[in-house]
Amino acid sequence: MKKKLTELFADFNAISIIGMSKNAGKTTVLGKLIDEWAESGMKVGLTSIGRDGEDVDIVTGTEKPRIFVTKDTIIATAADLLKKSDITKEVLKTTGINTPMGEVVFVKARSDGYVQIGGSSIGSQIVKLLEDFKELGADKVLVDGAISRKTLSSPVITDATILCSGASLSSDMVQVVKETAFAAKLLTLKPICDNNVLRLIDQLPDNAGKIVGIEEDYRFSPVSLDNPHNGNRSAAYIYIRGAVSDSFANKFIMSNINLRGVTIIVEDGSKLFITEKTFEKFNLGNAKIAVRRSINLIAVTINPVSVRGFSFDKDAFREALKKELKIPIYNVLD
Amino acid sequence: MFLRDEQKDAIGLTFILNEILPDSPYSDIRTRNAKFYRADEKQELLDEFYNISQILACVEADGDCIAALRRALMPFKNIDNILKKLERSYLHEIEFFDLKGFMLSLGKLKGAFSDANIRLMDVEFIDMEEALNILDPDSKRMAPFYLNEQYSEELWDVRKEKSRIERLIHEEKDKGKLEELKTKRTFIVAKEDEAETVVKKMLSEKLCEFLPVFRSNINAIGKLDFTIQKAILAKKYNAVCPDIEEDSVEFVEMLNPEVEAVLKERGKSFTPISIKLSAGTTLLTGANMGGKSVAVKTAVLNICLCHMGFFVFAKRAKIPIFDGIYLISEDMQSLEDGLSTFGAEIMSFNSIARQAEKEYLFIALDEFARSTNPEEGAVVVRAVSRFLNTLKSISIITTHYDNIAEGNFGQYQVAGLKNLDFENLAKEIENSTSTSKGIDLIAAHMDYRLIPVSGKNEPPRDALNICRLLGTPHQIMNAIEEGYINNTPKI
């Protein structure tokens, strides 16, 4: 008998679940975890990092599935979304965290039912929510995470992360495997271990700019995309704050910043929105990419069925991914 | 309001208001639209002072009881919008939760208030147990809220049915039957929603009766919070309760906390200011570095604070209740009208002068007409002084123009460098190496106290003395001294 998905997370309290695309099976995974834990008598909490999109997926026309929770689950969601939930609600706590969809509130499900979850997208607020969950008695907290340039938060604030992938990403299985493996690679980039550098980054003032160079002797050096003097000498590290889009990364590579032997530090793997090709360019330029904080990716789930009506061979799909990844792979439909 | 925002900044009122960090959301509203007490509200003002003194006495006796009160004020959330909604519509779970939270917090505050054993005028908390029972039928007195099945039979039945179906769904393996059950559940959910709405309307209607009680309690919370903040401020700066007396303003050793803070940063201290101002005009003259502006702004600040029900920053103070407090100062600009500074001053003065015919005002003119040419300026200041001297209103005018005081005015002069040993200071300056040292030394020896002047007085010669001390070349010095002897500045 195969290990249950929940067993992988026995040692973790806060688990984030992120999807490669819509309909990648994230909702199914959430539902499965809630169900399994509830059955074993655990109190489960559920919230989300921001909300990724609209009720209805514009591309496929499929309704964004609501998450089915069992009785006694505690959810933290925006007030307006609570109205779209059909559980019998008991309001436990208000948070003072305001979103465009109303204040985030803690609600206990007094019955089973469907809920819609939308919370804060600000890291410090999610951290506060996680503390509140603990106080309210939740044994496990699931964070529905969106990877998006718009979210300020990231899976870093949870103890463990699941990546969900599936046939909805592309009709070409090879392509899905490739993209999923690359996403996992970015998420699990190694953290920088030089504590002096980490401390320097922690102390950076808010107005320090997007790119900051750090010299061999731990001094900051000014680096910017359009500074003609960048090329004179190279910094040991270059820290890039916030999201790194593919076009930004390419501008960065094409600029006169000397990248040879440089370690580029990004906040964490979820902040990188670059293609594999761009990633390769950094390697060719002899630059290394490292992260400030690492993400603890524990498993990848796959959904071999696409909402657009086709599906992959589930065993072939799993085997192909297994070759690329060293972490457990789960088929959500099994 | 009597002063514009930039004037509030200039006199140091903004600095004071920013020091107030209320514990509840209700005091905040009160600070922003801080009440200005009028002459016919003297009793309320005295009550407010009484309240502050009661809290101060309590702080002196046992600081912890105020800390407990403040902690009890902190959990309150602003429910104004919920109450407004309750007036015209019905509420939802989260809003009920917030009202329940308010009433639970109120219960704790009420307890802390009676433990503190403070008697305050016009601060009273009305019991809300009856209203709380509406939202807490089990009398658990815990924060969570849900639409209890006990509220209605329909709700009881539909919830029971919902839970039965959900158990069946859990156990059902057959896909077709499962779908059937799920459809059934959808209907029940809709019925539950209907039953809940009926309950929500019923609860809202019941709570509506308590709207005046909610509002009265909110008022009391805000008032208590604000008064505590005023007392904390008074304690911090050793402020005193002013005597509310008609006809004259009198301060003994008053302070301006903002100026004091700035001076402290530079390693200097604030010289307390004592002054008495009676009906009509009082002139304040003295050297340019002498702090005339600070004196006037400090007076305006403390008079304003008194009218807002604050203790004042002085050892002793007598203040009448004015119908208006006005300040015209050099840093006032009228950019929007494109007027010159002088033009703007005159415009403001004209409207104040008209108002002063009907009302009892405090008028402060700081270096009035300084931006126009000195001869005309002096003429204008003298005319304005004479006009204001005919009124019952109290005016203070600072000026560096000499010979204004040829009327029957009150007059003060900044002591300045008058009583100084010039030879010693000159030596000190000579021995110092840095270029700005001279200025610093003069500032250090400047006597900022206000000295009452009676009758005709020698015009101040501080400008001459400053030139001498700062080593102005001999030829120029000689020429200046000659000028003083031959042509004592006259208008």
mmCIF file of C-alpha atoms in Angstrom, chain A residues 70 79 82-83 86-94 103 105 110-114, chain B residues 77 92-94 97-98 143-147 159 162 166 170 182 185 189 192 196:
data_model
loop_
_atom_site.group_PDB
_atom_site.id
_atom_site.type_symbol
_atom_site.label_atom_id
_atom_site.label_comp_id
_atom_site.label_asym_id
_atom_site.label_seq_id
_atom_site.Cartn_x
_atom_site.Cartn_y
_atom_site.Cartn_z
ATOM 1 C CA THR A 70 -15.186 19.055 6.365
ATOM 2 C CA ALA A 79 -15.575 38.603 4.219
ATOM 3 C CA LEU A 82 -17.578 34.044 2.958
ATOM 4 C CA LYS A 83 -20.944 34.864 1.419
ATOM 5 C CA ASP A 86 -22.184 27.170 1.956
ATOM 6 C CA ILE A 87 -20.844 25.907 5.257
ATOM 7 C CA THR A 88 -22.683 26.794 8.454
ATOM 8 C CA LYS A 89 -20.403 29.517 9.755
ATOM 9 C CA GLU A 90 -19.160 30.372 13.196
ATOM 10 C CA VAL A 91 -17.138 33.589 13.250
ATOM 11 C CA LEU A 92 -14.135 33.071 15.528
ATOM 12 C CA LYS A 93 -12.030 36.145 15.057
ATOM 13 C CA THR A 94 -11.590 39.206 12.913
ATOM 14 C CA GLU A 103 -11.618 42.015 6.010
ATOM 15 C CA VAL A 105 -11.889 36.703 9.171
ATOM 16 C CA ARG A 110 -20.037 23.980 11.703
ATOM 17 C CA SER A 111 -20.990 21.779 8.756
ATOM 18 C CA ASP A 112 -19.266 20.372 5.678
ATOM 19 C CA GLY A 113 -19.385 22.572 2.651
ATOM 20 C CA TYR A 114 -17.760 24.497 -0.134
ATOM 21 C CA LYS B 77 -13.052 48.139 17.057
ATOM 22 C CA HIS B 92 -24.574 39.475 8.752
ATOM 23 C CA GLU B 93 -22.544 37.116 10.934
ATOM 24 C CA ILE B 94 -19.313 39.114 10.936
ATOM 25 C CA PHE B 97 -19.590 39.129 15.780
ATOM 26 C CA ASP B 98 -18.206 42.669 15.941
ATOM 27 C CA ALA B 143 -15.987 35.837 21.363
ATOM 28 C CA PRO B 144 -17.163 33.406 18.645
ATOM 29 C CA PHE B 145 -20.564 34.026 17.096
ATOM 30 C CA TYR B 146 -22.854 31.887 14.985
ATOM 31 C CA LEU B 147 -26.519 31.879 14.149
ATOM 32 C CA ARG B 159 -29.479 22.268 10.054
ATOM 33 C CA LYS B 162 -28.129 19.267 6.379
ATOM 34 C CA GLU B 166 -23.722 15.208 4.836
ATOM 35 C CA HIS B 170 -19.666 10.643 3.447
ATOM 36 C CA LYS B 182 -25.406 16.476 -3.480
ATOM 37 C CA ARG B 185 -27.848 19.199 -0.208
ATOM 38 C CA VAL B 189 -28.286 24.898 1.747
ATOM 39 C CA GLU B 192 -30.704 27.159 5.427
ATOM 40 C CA GLU B 196 -30.693 32.324 8.461
#
